[in-house]
Amino acid sequence: MTAVVGGSFDPFTIGHDDLVRRAVRLFGQVVVGVGINSAKDYLLTLDERVNLTRASLADLPSVRVELMPGLLADFCRQHGARTIVKGARSGSDFDVEVALAQMNASYDDLETVILPSRPAWGFISSTLVRQAARGGADISQYVPPAVANYWRQRPNPQPSSTVEQ
Amino acid sequence: MTAVVGGSFDPFTIGHDDLVRRAVRLFGQVVVGVGINSAKDYLLTLDERVNLTRASLADLPSVRVELMPGLLADFCRQHGARTIVKGARSGSDFDVEVALAQMNASYDDLETVILPSRPAWGFISSTLVRQAARGGADISQYVPPAVANYWRQRPNPQPSSTVEQ
Amino acid sequence: MTAVVGGSFDPFTIGHDDLVRRAVRLFGQVVVGVGINSAKDYLLTLDERVNLTRASLADLPSVRVELMPGLLADFCRQHGARTIVKGARSGSDFDVEVALAQMNASYDDLETVILPSRPAWGFISSTLVRQAARGGADISQYVPPAVANYWRQRPNPQPSSTVEQ
Amino acid sequence: MTAVVGGSFDPFTIGHDDLVRRAVRLFGQVVVGVGINSAKDYLLTLDERVNLTRASLADLPSVRVELMPGLLADFCRQHGARTIVKGARSGSDFDVEVALAQMNASYDDLETVILPSRPAWGFISSTLVRQAARGGADISQYVPPAVANYWRQRPNPQPSSTVEQ
Amino acid sequence: MTAVVGGSFDPFTIGHDDLVRRAVRLFGQVVVGVGINSAKDYLLTLDERVNLTRASLADLPSVRVELMPGLLADFCRQHGARTIVKGARSGSDFDVEVALAQMNASYDDLETVILPSRPAWGFISSTLVRQAARGGADISQYVPPAVANYWRQRPNPQPSSTVEQ
Amino acid sequence: MTAVVGGSFDPFTIGHDDLVRRAVRLFGQVVVGVGINSAKDYLLTLDERVNLTRASLADLPSVRVELMPGLLADFCRQHGARTIVKGARSGSDFDVEVALAQMNASYDDLETVILPSRPAWGFISSTLVRQAARGGADISQYVPPAVANYWRQRPNPQPSSTVEQ
């Protein structure tokens, strides 16, 4: 069975990494879709997001990382997948995911499977990692080595715009 | 009794439609306020939002659809209404609505009535419909016929900006 | 892959039925564990719960229904399953399930997969069906035909103890 | 329009009192149903619960307080009401109410209206008041005068069984 | 400052242990109140609960463990404490705690401080540990050594009553 | 002990005021950090936010109000604080705070203490006050006198951009 994991991966975190690896164990083949949302203020470029996600998952032959230019539901159809895998950390996360799941079920009879985040990194979201990175913090404990290394050596760092946490 | 249903209606969905019709059965007269939020990136123009909401509710003589240029509380006073009707899909929705309700109660002793969304379309939010529309999906199962027809024939479609779901 | 669906099934509802059928589509083999909790005030006997669950799923050759005398985690090990499938209706449900999932992961590295309830019967819980049944209501729209038929013809009906909803 | 407010009212609190008075302002006629749940360990007898609820609402000619021996849905039909009014304090409360609302809608097309608790007494639940009363605390700030007076002078006080809060 | 941590501690878990130690770091002196709730079906006797809690915290000279026969609020007054410390794992936990906090604030102007559970053992509740213990599972990873040792050697084990998880 | 309260304070509300005063009673010294988030569309300038927060807390000698140019965690280290104090109104709020708390604990072993909002002003958020202010409403019941006075006499009022509530 092929399952899809979609997201912005801005950046790809150890939480995402865990989610994809669990999806592989459950479903065999996984296609990871790296999305585009013109309204978002990204930390990383689309190329960076695709490449760092790919680099982080390079040891998994049954995972492909692809650009996802449109809707997740269309991406699933394109890749012959009927199953979407999502992570959720909290009841609030779940409330968001359930609406998306029901929308995708109504749209094209897609099944959504929600994996509760592991306790050890359930708190890690791209949003928080982005805030930490923009605030100049060391993010290496929250992202896979490929992302941590890249971020440390990145030539043109994002001008520091900070967010109180 | 006159009740008020406020929102952006960008676009007016079958969830909104159900909410207004239930409010009519409960309270008799309903004034629908179409709001303006300069910070929002709307799919539809204000005129479109007002006209499509009006068209969808045209069969209900006890419903008026009006522009709501400012606060919902002021709109209520202007229309002689003491009751606000809101829909909620989840505990997270409720948490948002209860703060608004208490604010409006403190501001002008307004009562807020929350109707739990019907299961069949509880997942439909304007946000999700907007994402689907921007992603090029057929949205006709999520909106009343007047909205679906208009969207299909719209002369200048929104440039495709997509959102991963 | 073999997945486990555990529960009291007091009674087995169309929500449970949907959950098991989705688990079969996702994982192939499913073992349904019918649990025992001496503290609970059951509507049905253990035999009735096992038999009605079995009857409802009789058309699915890849599903087995078994008595689960102890912990779900032990039941999984006994049946060679590493995956637990749970349904959740709301953020509150999810909050409960995530603690159980993390407990089972810590106990024996079991994976828990949460399927959001389908909108059409997301509100149906055994608790509510039990209340309706005890209040003398017709429950046939909430349970599979096998359960509905049995309940209608049950020789010694539960003495009416009612619960305000 | 006639609306129904159901509950155990064990005891009737100032939160219940507020809910019924708001329901009267919204719907005109209100029937309050005092439920029976044989499994519950009540603080007050059924007679006490009915009488104290009645006494607290005695100034409202458009409210009737009646025994509700079975399901709330059947009580509504019996009293010609199509609308149930519930209070909710939190997202968790809402998650419970939405399932009940959808059950009652499916059962007999009943409408459920949820009023968010007023901030000043949103935290008051019968459960907490019962715990306080059993722990020997003065509960008079949480219940209407009729209930407070009765509780103070009650001949055979509940033997003290305490609950850590 | 003296803070109070109350609970059933049936059994005292590593989650409780963490909570008390954090409370000591924050407030200096902590009194732990071991509550009695006649309605509860305890795994351990009151003596066992007090003794195992005391044994687990024996290395902390600024912590006292005392029997709490009545309300937490009365226990606070008795021990000259104005601050209650609670742990919470989820939004649902918080919803419960906030009502208790507001009740205790109204009752005797007590302050309640909520500490979010640490990710690594946020899922551990006495309820789940009790279920695991009753199901015959090894609970030593969820409780401090003093509790684990005692449980292993307990002379009259609880007759096995199991709970499906 | 020194505790930190961070935020945008756009504007400083009576909810913030209550939070800081409770933090002082619990921890003695409080440093309030006024944050900068370049992505936010502020109602007030940074200077206004700092000055009005300072003016509102001027009667508390053990409180300092400082600019917080980067991460809250770095601000804590800079001011020798190990404790962050946050308010939360609802389970959804808590879900957000718990992730931040765990991030800050992982980053620099910081402790986060969550105080449930007092019922009387738990609904007041800067977001709602901002909406009310932009909609031309009188906000004086939601903010300390210093803020209310300033807002009334502000020379260049924000051009009216309104948000439906």
PDB file of C-alpha atoms in Angstrom, chain F residues 7-165:
ATOM      1  CA  GLY F   7       4.028  38.884  25.488  1.00  0.00           C
ATOM      2  CA  SER F   8       3.223  41.443  22.859  1.00  0.00           C
ATOM      3  CA  PHE F   9       0.957  43.452  25.137  1.00  0.00           C
ATOM      4  CA  ASP F  10      -0.780  44.981  22.159  1.00  0.00           C
ATOM      5  CA  PRO F  11      -2.402  46.323  24.260  1.00  0.00           C
ATOM      6  CA  PHE F  12      -1.704  45.359  27.881  1.00  0.00           C
ATOM      7  CA  THR F  13      -5.085  44.196  29.233  1.00  0.00           C
ATOM      8  CA  ILE F  14      -6.579  43.681  32.661  1.00  0.00           C
ATOM      9  CA  GLY F  15      -5.988  39.974  32.023  1.00  0.00           C
ATOM     10  CA  HIS F  16      -2.241  40.633  31.668  1.00  0.00           C
ATOM     11  CA  ASP F  17      -2.374  42.882  34.687  1.00  0.00           C
ATOM     12  CA  ASP F  18      -3.919  40.144  36.788  1.00  0.00           C
ATOM     13  CA  LEU F  19      -1.367  37.619  35.536  1.00  0.00           C
ATOM     14  CA  VAL F  20       1.611  39.786  36.491  1.00  0.00           C
ATOM     15  CA  ARG F  21       0.207  40.559  39.934  1.00  0.00           C
ATOM     16  CA  ARG F  22      -0.415  36.877  40.631  1.00  0.00           C
ATOM     17  CA  ALA F  23       3.128  36.080  39.442  1.00  0.00           C
ATOM     18  CA  VAL F  24       4.501  38.668  41.892  1.00  0.00           C
ATOM     19  CA  ARG F  25       2.585  37.094  44.780  1.00  0.00           C
ATOM     20  CA  LEU F  26       3.901  33.643  43.820  1.00  0.00           C
ATOM     21  CA  PHE F  27       7.512  34.419  42.905  1.00  0.00           C
ATOM     22  CA  GLY F  28       8.479  37.804  44.335  1.00  0.00           C
ATOM     23  CA  GLN F  29      10.383  39.344  41.419  1.00  0.00           C
ATOM     24  CA  VAL F  30       8.886  39.538  37.933  1.00  0.00           C
ATOM     25  CA  VAL F  31      10.456  40.728  34.691  1.00  0.00           C
ATOM     26  CA  VAL F  32       7.937  41.491  31.972  1.00  0.00           C
ATOM     27  CA  GLY F  33       9.324  41.080  28.444  1.00  0.00           C
ATOM     28  CA  VAL F  34       7.682  43.069  25.660  1.00  0.00           C
ATOM     29  CA  GLY F  35       8.292  41.115  22.470  1.00  0.00           C
ATOM     30  CA  ILE F  36       8.778  42.044  18.841  1.00  0.00           C
ATOM     31  CA  ASN F  37       7.382  40.026  15.970  1.00  0.00           C
ATOM     32  CA  SER F  38       8.048  41.628  12.622  1.00  0.00           C
ATOM     33  CA  ALA F  39       5.242  39.639  11.011  1.00  0.00           C
ATOM     34  CA  LYS F  40       2.529  40.990  13.281  1.00  0.00           C
ATOM     35  CA  ASP F  41       0.260  43.871  12.400  1.00  0.00           C
ATOM     36  CA  TYR F  42       0.407  45.763  15.685  1.00  0.00           C
ATOM     37  CA  LEU F  43      -2.168  48.218  16.951  1.00  0.00           C
ATOM     38  CA  LEU F  44       0.446  50.054  19.019  1.00  0.00           C
ATOM     39  CA  THR F  45       4.096  50.856  18.423  1.00  0.00           C
ATOM     40  CA  LEU F  46       6.775  49.070  20.416  1.00  0.00           C
ATOM     41  CA  ASP F  47       7.342  52.220  22.474  1.00  0.00           C
ATOM     42  CA  GLU F  48       3.679  52.497  23.253  1.00  0.00           C
ATOM     43  CA  ARG F  49       3.496  48.846  24.240  1.00  0.00           C
ATOM     44  CA  VAL F  50       6.479  49.136  26.595  1.00  0.00           C
ATOM     45  CA  ASN F  51       5.337  52.426  28.096  1.00  0.00           C
ATOM     46  CA  LEU F  52       1.742  51.439  28.682  1.00  0.00           C
ATOM     47  CA  THR F  53       2.786  48.130  30.241  1.00  0.00           C
ATOM     48  CA  ARG F  54       5.195  50.011  32.489  1.00  0.00           C
ATOM     49  CA  ALA F  55       2.605  52.618  33.424  1.00  0.00           C
ATOM     50  CA  SER F  56       0.045  49.953  34.295  1.00  0.00           C
ATOM     51  CA  LEU F  57       2.472  48.176  36.633  1.00  0.00           C
ATOM     52  CA  ALA F  58       4.141  51.292  38.073  1.00  0.00           C
ATOM     53  CA  ASP F  59       2.828  50.577  41.580  1.00  0.00           C
ATOM     54  CA  LEU F  60       4.733  47.276  41.787  1.00  0.00           C
ATOM     55  CA  PRO F  61       8.359  47.889  42.810  1.00  0.00           C
ATOM     56  CA  SER F  62       9.327  44.241  42.254  1.00  0.00           C
ATOM     57  CA  VAL F  63       8.290  44.284  38.598  1.00  0.00           C
ATOM     58  CA  ARG F  64      10.517  45.454  35.755  1.00  0.00           C
ATOM     59  CA  VAL F  65       9.255  45.886  32.184  1.00  0.00           C
ATOM     60  CA  GLU F  66      11.899  45.406  29.510  1.00  0.00           C
ATOM     61  CA  LEU F  67      12.148  45.158  25.755  1.00  0.00           C
ATOM     62  CA  MET F  68      12.495  41.511  24.662  1.00  0.00           C
ATOM     63  CA  PRO F  69      14.184  41.647  21.254  1.00  0.00           C
ATOM     64  CA  GLY F  70      14.587  37.885  20.715  1.00  0.00           C
ATOM     65  CA  LEU F  71      13.459  34.565  22.147  1.00  0.00           C
ATOM     66  CA  LEU F  72      11.744  34.327  25.508  1.00  0.00           C
ATOM     67  CA  ALA F  73      14.258  31.666  26.539  1.00  0.00           C
ATOM     68  CA  ASP F  74      17.176  34.015  25.868  1.00  0.00           C
ATOM     69  CA  PHE F  75      15.390  36.794  27.731  1.00  0.00           C
ATOM     70  CA  CYS F  76      15.069  34.502  30.755  1.00  0.00           C
ATOM     71  CA  ARG F  77      18.774  33.680  30.747  1.00  0.00           C
ATOM     72  CA  GLN F  78      19.681  37.328  30.378  1.00  0.00           C
ATOM     73  CA  HIS F  79      17.618  38.195  33.442  1.00  0.00           C
ATOM     74  CA  GLY F  80      18.667  35.209  35.511  1.00  0.00           C
ATOM     75  CA  ALA F  81      15.165  33.740  35.553  1.00  0.00           C
ATOM     76  CA  ARG F  82      14.365  30.026  35.370  1.00  0.00           C
ATOM     77  CA  THR F  83      10.585  30.333  35.508  1.00  0.00           C
ATOM     78  CA  ILE F  84       8.119  31.477  32.860  1.00  0.00           C
ATOM     79  CA  VAL F  85       4.580  32.390  33.884  1.00  0.00           C
ATOM     80  CA  LYS F  86       1.786  32.055  31.345  1.00  0.00           C
ATOM     81  CA  GLY F  87      -1.957  32.491  31.507  1.00  0.00           C
ATOM     82  CA  ALA F  88      -4.373  30.144  29.776  1.00  0.00           C
ATOM     83  CA  ARG F  89      -8.087  30.521  29.233  1.00  0.00           C
ATOM     84  CA  SER F  90      -9.068  27.220  27.655  1.00  0.00           C
ATOM     85  CA  GLY F  91      -7.938  23.774  26.665  1.00  0.00           C
ATOM     86  CA  SER F  92      -6.943  25.155  23.260  1.00  0.00           C
ATOM     87  CA  ASP F  93      -4.780  27.782  24.921  1.00  0.00           C
ATOM     88  CA  PHE F  94      -3.240  25.087  27.067  1.00  0.00           C
ATOM     89  CA  ASP F  95      -2.428  22.934  24.033  1.00  0.00           C
ATOM     90  CA  VAL F  96      -0.451  25.847  22.602  1.00  0.00           C
ATOM     91  CA  GLU F  97       1.291  26.626  25.884  1.00  0.00           C
ATOM     92  CA  VAL F  98       2.303  23.052  26.592  1.00  0.00           C
ATOM     93  CA  ALA F  99       4.234  22.843  23.322  1.00  0.00           C
ATOM     94  CA  LEU F 100       6.001  26.127  24.073  1.00  0.00           C
ATOM     95  CA  ALA F 101       6.717  24.964  27.620  1.00  0.00           C
ATOM     96  CA  GLN F 102       8.265  21.719  26.443  1.00  0.00           C
ATOM     97  CA  MET F 103      10.298  23.551  23.812  1.00  0.00           C
ATOM     98  CA  ASN F 104      11.637  25.964  26.431  1.00  0.00           C
ATOM     99  CA  ALA F 105      12.339  23.093  28.832  1.00  0.00           C
ATOM    100  CA  SER F 106      14.316  21.270  26.151  1.00  0.00           C
ATOM    101  CA  TYR F 107      16.138  24.424  25.115  1.00  0.00           C
ATOM    102  CA  ASP F 108      17.367  25.588  28.490  1.00  0.00           C
ATOM    103  CA  ASP F 109      15.657  23.597  31.241  1.00  0.00           C
ATOM    104  CA  LEU F 110      13.192  26.422  31.877  1.00  0.00           C
ATOM    105  CA  GLU F 111      10.124  25.758  33.967  1.00  0.00           C
ATOM    106  CA  THR F 112       6.741  27.019  32.783  1.00  0.00           C
ATOM    107  CA  VAL F 113       3.950  27.690  35.217  1.00  0.00           C
ATOM    108  CA  ILE F 114       0.447  28.131  33.830  1.00  0.00           C
ATOM    109  CA  LEU F 115      -2.126  30.167  35.711  1.00  0.00           C
ATOM    110  CA  PRO F 116      -5.732  29.603  34.676  1.00  0.00           C
ATOM    111  CA  SER F 117      -7.351  32.926  33.808  1.00  0.00           C
ATOM    112  CA  ARG F 118      -9.752  34.288  36.362  1.00  0.00           C
ATOM    113  CA  PRO F 119     -13.339  33.763  35.267  1.00  0.00           C
ATOM    114  CA  ALA F 120     -14.237  37.434  35.297  1.00  0.00           C
ATOM    115  CA  TRP F 121     -11.780  38.361  32.541  1.00  0.00           C
ATOM    116  CA  GLY F 122     -10.732  35.069  31.114  1.00  0.00           C
ATOM    117  CA  PHE F 123     -12.317  36.037  27.802  1.00  0.00           C
ATOM    118  CA  ILE F 124     -10.231  39.156  27.355  1.00  0.00           C
ATOM    119  CA  SER F 125      -7.428  38.662  24.878  1.00  0.00           C
ATOM    120  CA  SER F 126      -5.348  41.298  23.181  1.00  0.00           C
ATOM    121  CA  THR F 127      -6.737  40.033  19.887  1.00  0.00           C
ATOM    122  CA  LEU F 128     -10.328  40.735  20.905  1.00  0.00           C
ATOM    123  CA  VAL F 129      -9.442  44.082  22.458  1.00  0.00           C
ATOM    124  CA  ARG F 130      -7.597  45.041  19.280  1.00  0.00           C
ATOM    125  CA  GLN F 131     -10.621  44.128  17.192  1.00  0.00           C
ATOM    126  CA  ALA F 132     -12.879  46.141  19.470  1.00  0.00           C
ATOM    127  CA  ALA F 133     -10.520  49.124  19.361  1.00  0.00           C
ATOM    128  CA  ARG F 134     -10.225  48.991  15.580  1.00  0.00           C
ATOM    129  CA  GLY F 135     -14.000  48.752  15.340  1.00  0.00           C
ATOM    130  CA  GLY F 136     -14.295  51.988  17.298  1.00  0.00           C
ATOM    131  CA  ALA F 137     -15.574  50.441  20.529  1.00  0.00           C
ATOM    132  CA  ASP F 138     -14.872  51.754  23.990  1.00  0.00           C
ATOM    133  CA  ILE F 139     -12.235  49.404  25.399  1.00  0.00           C
ATOM    134  CA  SER F 140     -11.865  50.945  28.823  1.00  0.00           C
ATOM    135  CA  GLN F 141     -13.428  48.018  30.694  1.00  0.00           C
ATOM    136  CA  TYR F 142     -10.810  45.632  29.252  1.00  0.00           C
ATOM    137  CA  VAL F 143      -7.579  47.539  29.917  1.00  0.00           C
ATOM    138  CA  PRO F 144      -5.971  49.258  32.930  1.00  0.00           C
ATOM    139  CA  PRO F 145      -6.716  52.987  33.327  1.00  0.00           C
ATOM    140  CA  ALA F 146      -3.307  54.002  31.931  1.00  0.00           C
ATOM    141  CA  VAL F 147      -4.039  52.199  28.673  1.00  0.00           C
ATOM    142  CA  ALA F 148      -7.641  53.395  28.488  1.00  0.00           C
ATOM    143  CA  ASN F 149      -6.664  57.021  28.995  1.00  0.00           C
ATOM    144  CA  TYR F 150      -3.896  56.847  26.429  1.00  0.00           C
ATOM    145  CA  TRP F 151      -6.089  55.181  23.826  1.00  0.00           C
ATOM    146  CA  ARG F 152      -8.838  57.794  24.243  1.00  0.00           C
ATOM    147  CA  GLN F 153      -6.417  60.679  23.653  1.00  0.00           C
ATOM    148  CA  ARG F 154      -4.170  59.062  21.072  1.00  0.00           C
ATOM    149  CA  PRO F 155      -3.302  61.702  18.460  1.00  0.00           C
ATOM    150  CA  ASN F 156      -3.226  59.590  15.286  1.00  0.00           C
ATOM    151  CA  PRO F 157      -5.824  56.920  15.613  1.00  0.00           C
ATOM    152  CA  GLN F 158      -5.319  53.745  13.656  1.00  0.00           C
ATOM    153  CA  PRO F 159      -7.352  54.040  10.441  1.00  0.00           C
ATOM    154  CA  SER F 160     -10.486  52.046  11.077  1.00  0.00           C
ATOM    155  CA  SER F 161     -10.017  48.518   9.832  1.00  0.00           C
ATOM    156  CA  THR F 162     -12.702  46.306  11.216  1.00  0.00           C
ATOM    157  CA  VAL F 163     -13.050  42.664  12.003  1.00  0.00           C
ATOM    158  CA  GLU F 164     -16.355  40.896  12.353  1.00  0.00           C
ATOM    159  CA  GLN F 165     -16.522  39.097  15.670  1.00  0.00           C
TER     160      GLN F 165
END
